[in-house]
CSV table of C-alpha atoms in Angstrom, one decimal:
chain,number,residue,atom,x,y,z
Y,1,MET,CA,-12.7,35.2,-53.9
Y,2,ARG,CA,-13.0,36.9,-50.5
Y,3,MET,CA,-15.9,34.5,-49.6
Y,4,LYS,CA,-13.7,31.5,-50.7
Y,5,SER,CA,-10.9,32.7,-48.5
Y,6,ILE,CA,-13.2,33.0,-45.5
Y,7,ILE,CA,-14.6,29.5,-46.0
Y,8,ASN,CA,-11.0,28.1,-46.4
Y,9,ALA,CA,-9.9,29.9,-43.2
Y,10,ALA,CA,-13.0,28.6,-41.3
Y,11,ALA,CA,-12.3,25.1,-42.5
Y,12,ALA,CA,-8.7,25.3,-41.4
Y,13,VAL,CA,-9.8,26.4,-37.9
Y,14,PHE,CA,-12.3,23.5,-37.8
Y,15,VAL,CA,-9.5,21.0,-38.7
Y,16,ILE,CA,-7.2,22.4,-36.0
Y,17,LEU,CA,-10.0,22.2,-33.4
Y,18,LEU,CA,-10.9,18.7,-34.5
Y,19,LEU,CA,-7.3,17.5,-34.2
Y,20,ALA,CA,-6.9,19.1,-30.8
Y,21,GLY,CA,-10.0,17.3,-29.7
Y,22,CYS,CA,-8.6,14.0,-30.9
Y,23,ARG,CA,-5.3,14.2,-29.1
Y,24,GLY,CA,-5.0,11.9,-26.1
Y,25,LYS,CA,-5.9,13.9,-23.0
Y,26,THR,CA,-5.2,12.5,-19.6
Y,27,GLY,CA,-5.7,15.8,-17.7
Y,28,GLU,CA,-8.0,18.3,-16.2
Y,29,GLU,CA,-9.5,19.1,-19.6
Y,30,SER,CA,-11.3,15.8,-19.4
Y,31,GLY,CA,-12.5,16.5,-15.8
Y,32,ILE,CA,-10.9,13.4,-14.4
Y,33,VAL,CA,-10.3,13.5,-10.6
Y,34,ILE,CA,-8.3,10.7,-8.9
Y,35,LEU,CA,-8.1,10.5,-5.1
Y,36,ALA,CA,-5.1,8.6,-3.9
Y,37,SER,CA,-4.9,7.3,-0.3
Y,38,THR,CA,-1.2,8.1,-0.1
Y,39,THR,CA,1.5,10.1,-1.8
Y,40,MET,CA,2.8,6.8,-3.2
Y,41,GLY,CA,-0.5,6.2,-4.9
Y,42,ALA,CA,-0.6,9.8,-6.1
Y,43,ALA,CA,2.9,9.3,-7.6
Y,44,LEU,CA,1.7,6.3,-9.5
Y,45,ALA,CA,-1.4,8.0,-10.8
Y,46,GLN,CA,0.5,11.2,-11.8
Y,47,ASP,CA,3.1,9.1,-13.7
Y,48,LEU,CA,0.4,7.5,-15.8
Y,49,MET,CA,-2.0,10.4,-16.1
Y,50,PRO,CA,0.3,13.4,-15.7
Y,51,ASP,CA,-2.3,16.0,-16.4
Y,52,ALA,CA,-5.1,14.6,-14.2
Y,53,ARG,CA,-6.2,16.2,-11.0
Y,54,VAL,CA,-4.7,13.9,-8.4
Y,55,THR,CA,-5.4,14.6,-4.7
Y,56,VAL,CA,-4.0,12.9,-1.6
Y,57,LEU,CA,-6.1,11.7,1.3
Y,58,ILE,CA,-3.4,10.9,3.9
Y,59,PRO,CA,-0.4,13.2,4.6
Y,60,PRO,CA,2.9,11.4,3.9
Y,61,ASP,CA,4.1,11.6,7.6
Y,62,SER,CA,0.8,10.1,8.9
Y,63,CYS,CA,0.3,6.3,9.4
Y,64,PRO,CA,-1.5,5.1,6.3
Y,65,GLY,CA,-2.9,2.0,8.0
Y,66,HIS,CA,-4.7,3.8,10.9
Y,67,PHE,CA,-6.2,7.0,9.6
Y,68,ASP,CA,-9.5,8.5,10.5
Y,69,LEU,CA,-11.4,10.5,7.9
Y,70,LYS,CA,-12.1,14.1,8.6
Y,71,PRO,CA,-15.4,15.8,7.7
Y,72,SER,CA,-13.5,17.7,4.9
Y,73,ASP,CA,-12.4,14.4,3.4
Y,74,ALA,CA,-16.0,13.6,2.5
Y,75,ALA,CA,-16.1,16.2,-0.2
Y,76,SER,CA,-12.9,14.8,-1.8
Y,77,ILE,CA,-14.5,11.3,-1.8
Y,78,MET,CA,-17.7,12.5,-3.4
Y,79,ARG,CA,-15.8,14.3,-6.2
Y,80,ALA,CA,-13.4,11.5,-7.2
Y,81,ASP,CA,-13.8,9.5,-10.4
Y,82,LEU,CA,-11.4,6.9,-9.0
Y,83,PHE,CA,-9.9,6.0,-5.6
Y,84,LEU,CA,-6.4,4.4,-5.5
Y,85,VAL,CA,-5.6,2.6,-2.3
Y,86,HIS,CA,-3.2,0.0,-0.9
Y,87,SER,CA,-4.1,-3.6,-0.1
Y,88,PHE,CA,-3.3,-3.0,3.6
Y,89,GLN,CA,-6.0,-0.3,3.9
Y,90,GLU,CA,-9.1,-2.4,4.1
Y,91,GLY,CA,-10.4,-0.3,7.0
Y,92,LEU,CA,-10.0,2.9,4.9
Y,93,ILE,CA,-12.0,1.3,2.0
Y,94,GLU,CA,-14.9,0.6,4.4
Y,95,LYS,CA,-14.8,4.2,5.7
Y,96,MET,CA,-14.9,5.5,2.1
Y,97,ARG,CA,-17.9,3.4,1.4
Y,98,GLY,CA,-19.6,4.8,4.5
Y,99,VAL,CA,-19.4,8.2,2.7
Y,100,ARG,CA,-20.0,6.9,-0.8
Y,101,PRO,CA,-21.6,3.4,-1.0
Y,102,ASP,CA,-20.7,2.9,-4.6
Y,103,ALA,CA,-17.0,3.4,-4.0
Y,104,ALA,CA,-15.0,0.8,-5.8
Y,105,PRO,CA,-11.3,1.6,-5.2
Y,106,GLY,CA,-8.5,0.4,-7.3
Y,107,VAL,CA,-6.2,-1.6,-5.0
Y,108,ILE,CA,-2.4,-1.7,-5.4
Y,109,THR,CA,-1.0,-4.9,-3.8
Y,110,THR,CA,2.7,-4.4,-4.5
Y,111,THR,CA,4.8,-3.6,-1.5
Y,112,GLY,CA,8.3,-2.3,-1.0
Y,113,THR,CA,7.8,0.3,-3.7
Y,114,THR,CA,10.9,2.3,-2.5
Y,115,ILE,CA,13.0,0.2,-4.9
Y,116,PRO,CA,12.9,0.4,-8.8
Y,117,GLU,CA,11.7,-3.2,-9.5
Y,118,ASN,CA,8.8,-3.0,-7.1
Y,119,TYR,CA,7.8,0.6,-8.1
Y,120,ILE,CA,7.6,-0.6,-11.7
Y,121,LYS,CA,5.4,-3.5,-10.6
Y,122,ALA,CA,3.1,-1.1,-8.8
Y,123,LEU,CA,3.0,1.1,-12.0
Y,124,GLU,CA,1.9,-1.9,-14.0
Y,125,GLU,CA,-0.9,-2.6,-11.5
Y,126,ALA,CA,-1.9,1.0,-11.6
Y,127,GLN,CA,-1.9,1.0,-15.4
Y,128,VAL,CA,-4.4,-1.9,-15.5
Y,129,ILE,CA,-6.6,-0.1,-13.0
Y,130,LEU,CA,-6.5,3.3,-14.7
Y,131,ALA,CA,-6.9,1.9,-18.2
Y,132,GLY,CA,-9.9,-0.2,-17.1
Y,133,VAL,CA,-11.7,2.8,-15.6
Y,134,PHE,CA,-10.6,5.4,-18.2
Y,135,GLU,CA,-10.7,3.3,-21.3
Y,136,ARG,CA,-10.7,6.3,-23.6
Y,137,TYR,CA,-7.1,7.1,-22.4
Y,138,SER,CA,-5.8,3.5,-22.3
Y,139,GLU,CA,-3.2,3.9,-25.1
Y,140,GLU,CA,-1.9,7.2,-23.6
Y,141,ILE,CA,-1.7,5.5,-20.1
Y,142,LYS,CA,0.2,2.5,-21.6
Y,143,LYS,CA,2.6,4.9,-23.4
Y,144,ASN,CA,3.3,6.7,-20.1
Y,145,LEU,CA,4.0,3.5,-18.4
Y,146,GLU,CA,6.7,2.5,-20.9
Y,147,GLN,CA,8.2,6.0,-20.6
Y,148,ARG,CA,8.4,5.8,-16.8
Y,149,ARG,CA,9.7,2.2,-16.9
Y,150,LYS,CA,12.6,3.4,-19.1
Y,151,LYS,CA,13.3,6.4,-17.0
Y,152,ILE,CA,13.4,4.5,-13.7
Y,153,ASN,CA,15.6,1.7,-15.2
Y,154,THR,CA,17.9,4.5,-16.4
Y,155,LEU,CA,17.9,6.0,-12.9
Y,156,GLU,CA,18.9,2.7,-11.4
Y,157,LYS,CA,21.8,2.2,-13.9
Y,158,GLU,CA,23.0,5.8,-13.2
Y,159,SER,CA,22.9,5.1,-9.5
Y,160,ALA,CA,25.1,1.9,-9.8
Y,161,PRO,CA,28.3,3.5,-8.4
Y,162,ARG,CA,26.4,4.7,-5.3
Y,163,LEU,CA,24.7,1.3,-4.8
Y,164,GLU,CA,28.0,-0.5,-5.1
Y,165,ARG,CA,29.6,1.7,-2.5
Y,166,ILE,CA,26.7,1.0,-0.1
Y,167,ARG,CA,26.7,-2.7,-0.7
Y,168,GLU,CA,30.5,-2.9,-0.3
Y,169,GLY,CA,30.0,-1.6,3.3
Y,170,LYS,CA,28.3,-5.0,4.2
Y,171,PHE,CA,26.3,-3.2,6.9
Y,172,LYS,CA,24.2,-4.9,9.5
Y,173,ALA,CA,21.2,-3.2,11.1
Y,174,PHE,CA,18.0,-3.4,13.0
Y,175,VAL,CA,15.4,-2.7,10.3
Y,176,SER,CA,11.9,-1.3,10.3
Y,177,GLU,CA,9.5,-3.8,8.8
Y,178,MET,CA,8.6,-1.0,6.4
Y,179,HIS,CA,12.0,-1.2,4.8
Y,180,LYS,CA,12.7,-5.0,4.5
Y,181,GLU,CA,12.9,-4.8,0.7
Y,182,LEU,CA,15.0,-1.6,0.7
Y,183,ALA,CA,17.5,-3.0,3.2
Y,184,PHE,CA,17.8,-6.3,1.3
Y,185,TYR,CA,18.2,-4.4,-2.0
Y,186,LEU,CA,21.0,-2.3,-0.6
Y,187,GLY,CA,22.8,-5.3,0.8
Y,188,ILE,CA,22.1,-4.4,4.4
Y,189,GLU,CA,21.9,-7.5,6.6
Y,190,SER,CA,19.0,-7.4,9.1
Y,191,ALA,CA,19.8,-8.3,12.7
Y,192,GLY,CA,16.1,-8.1,13.4
Y,193,TYR,CA,13.0,-6.4,12.1
Y,194,PHE,CA,10.8,-4.1,14.3
Y,195,GLY,CA,7.4,-2.4,14.0
Y,196,ASP,CA,5.1,-0.5,16.4
Y,197,PRO,CA,6.2,-0.6,20.1
Y,198,LYS,CA,3.0,-2.4,20.9
Y,199,SER,CA,3.8,-5.2,18.5
Y,200,ILE,CA,7.0,-6.3,20.3
Y,201,SER,CA,7.2,-7.8,23.7
Y,202,PRO,CA,9.9,-6.7,26.2
Y,203,ALA,CA,11.3,-10.2,26.1
Y,204,ARG,CA,11.5,-10.2,22.3
Y,205,LEU,CA,13.1,-6.7,22.4
Y,206,GLU,CA,15.8,-7.9,24.8
Y,207,SER,CA,16.5,-10.9,22.7
Y,208,MET,CA,16.8,-8.8,19.5
Y,209,ILE,CA,19.1,-6.4,21.2
Y,210,ARG,CA,21.3,-9.1,22.5
Y,211,GLU,CA,21.5,-11.0,19.2
Y,212,GLY,CA,22.1,-7.8,17.3
Y,213,MET,CA,24.9,-6.6,19.4
Y,214,GLU,CA,26.6,-10.0,19.1
Y,215,LYS,CA,26.5,-9.4,15.3
Y,216,GLU,CA,28.2,-6.0,15.8
Y,217,ILE,CA,25.5,-4.1,13.9
Y,218,ASP,CA,26.2,-0.7,12.5
Y,219,PHE,CA,23.0,1.3,12.7
Y,220,ILE,CA,19.2,1.3,12.8
Y,221,VAL,CA,17.0,1.7,9.7
Y,222,SER,CA,13.9,3.5,11.0
Y,223,ASN,CA,10.9,4.9,9.2
Y,224,THR,CA,9.8,8.5,8.9
Y,225,ALA,CA,6.1,7.9,9.0
Y,226,GLY,CA,4.0,6.1,11.6
Y,227,THR,CA,5.1,4.7,15.0
Y,228,HIS,CA,8.1,2.5,14.0
Y,229,ASP,CA,10.5,5.4,14.9
Y,230,THR,CA,9.3,5.2,18.5
Y,231,THR,CA,10.6,1.6,18.7
Y,232,ALA,CA,13.8,2.8,16.9
Y,233,ASP,CA,14.3,5.4,19.7
Y,234,ILE,CA,14.1,2.7,22.3
Y,235,LEU,CA,16.7,0.8,20.4
Y,236,VAL,CA,18.9,3.9,20.2
Y,237,SER,CA,18.6,4.4,24.0
Y,238,ARG,CA,19.6,0.8,24.7
Y,239,THR,CA,22.4,0.4,22.1
Y,240,GLY,CA,23.8,3.9,21.4
Y,241,LEU,CA,23.5,3.2,17.7
Y,242,LYS,CA,22.6,5.9,15.2
Y,243,LYS,CA,19.5,5.9,13.0
Y,244,VAL,CA,19.1,6.0,9.2
Y,245,MET,CA,15.7,7.7,8.7
Y,246,ALA,CA,14.3,6.1,5.5
Y,247,ALA,CA,11.0,7.1,4.0
Y,248,ASN,CA,8.4,4.8,2.4
Y,249,PHE,CA,6.3,7.6,0.9
Y,250,PRO,CA,7.2,10.5,-1.4
Y,251,GLY,CA,7.1,13.8,0.5
Y,252,SER,CA,7.7,12.3,3.9
Y,253,ALA,CA,10.1,14.2,6.1
Y,254,GLY,CA,11.3,16.3,3.2
Y,255,ALA,CA,11.7,13.6,0.6
Y,256,GLY,CA,10.9,14.9,-2.8
Y,257,PHE,CA,7.7,14.0,-4.7
Y,258,GLY,CA,7.6,11.0,-7.0
Y,259,PHE,CA,9.8,8.0,-7.1
Y,260,GLU,CA,12.9,10.0,-8.0
Y,261,GLY,CA,12.6,12.2,-4.9
Y,262,LEU,CA,12.1,9.2,-2.6
Y,263,TRP,CA,15.0,7.3,-4.2
Y,264,GLU,CA,17.4,10.2,-3.7
Y,265,TYR,CA,16.2,10.8,-0.2
Y,266,ASN,CA,16.8,7.2,0.9
Y,267,LEU,CA,20.1,6.7,-0.9
Y,268,SER,CA,21.4,9.9,0.7
Y,269,ALA,CA,20.2,8.9,4.1
Y,270,VAL,CA,22.2,5.6,4.0
Y,271,GLU,CA,25.2,7.3,2.4
Y,272,GLU,CA,25.4,9.6,5.5
Y,273,ARG,CA,26.5,6.5,7.5
Y,274,LEU,CA,29.4,6.0,5.1
Y,275,LYS,CA,31.0,9.3,6.2
């Protein structure tokens, strides 16, 4: 009888361990390491594989299009099972291949991921990439995509009163090229887009200022990362307008991590101009 009890207990333990091993794992237990070029890529990866080890190559306040790899980055590149980059980072991909010739990054092409619709599109792209590389976890990844889709759509609906108030302001602004989609989504009319100071000639700058002031613009939508804010400061000095500092990457200038943190940061920044 005692021997039978021991056998039954052992069998029960075996079943428990077997079931635990069959559960969908998208985390460190599986040893998966994802290297994202930006915090936006990291947010996408973390949403779909929440337990995976996701590391970020480029700090959120650095320019993601012009970034030189450090010697310490080589170790991260060598350890990664997948690289997740943006389509505007062709130069970074080549630098990665200089460290690891077999590097085949997953490329996210969707832009304007500061708004719900586009972030969901980027999630869908990332889902295809991740499920293709980590086929064993494809069902779990798909399930996580649907959960995030519902959560972000709910967030947008809950933000409707705030969005309506911003749109009712019928604002006009000079807008960083990084925030074309965000400005349009919020109903902010652009009186001219700007980028890096080197990309705009003095004549074009003068013309933009003249045309903008004729439209009686309200503020300048700048960007927290990169060099666009240098151009915004020139516009401030010439017009006396105030800036709205919008972020295009989670974690930039104090924005929270993930889409929700970025969303709250940007809405709050624009709402400051309503006061």
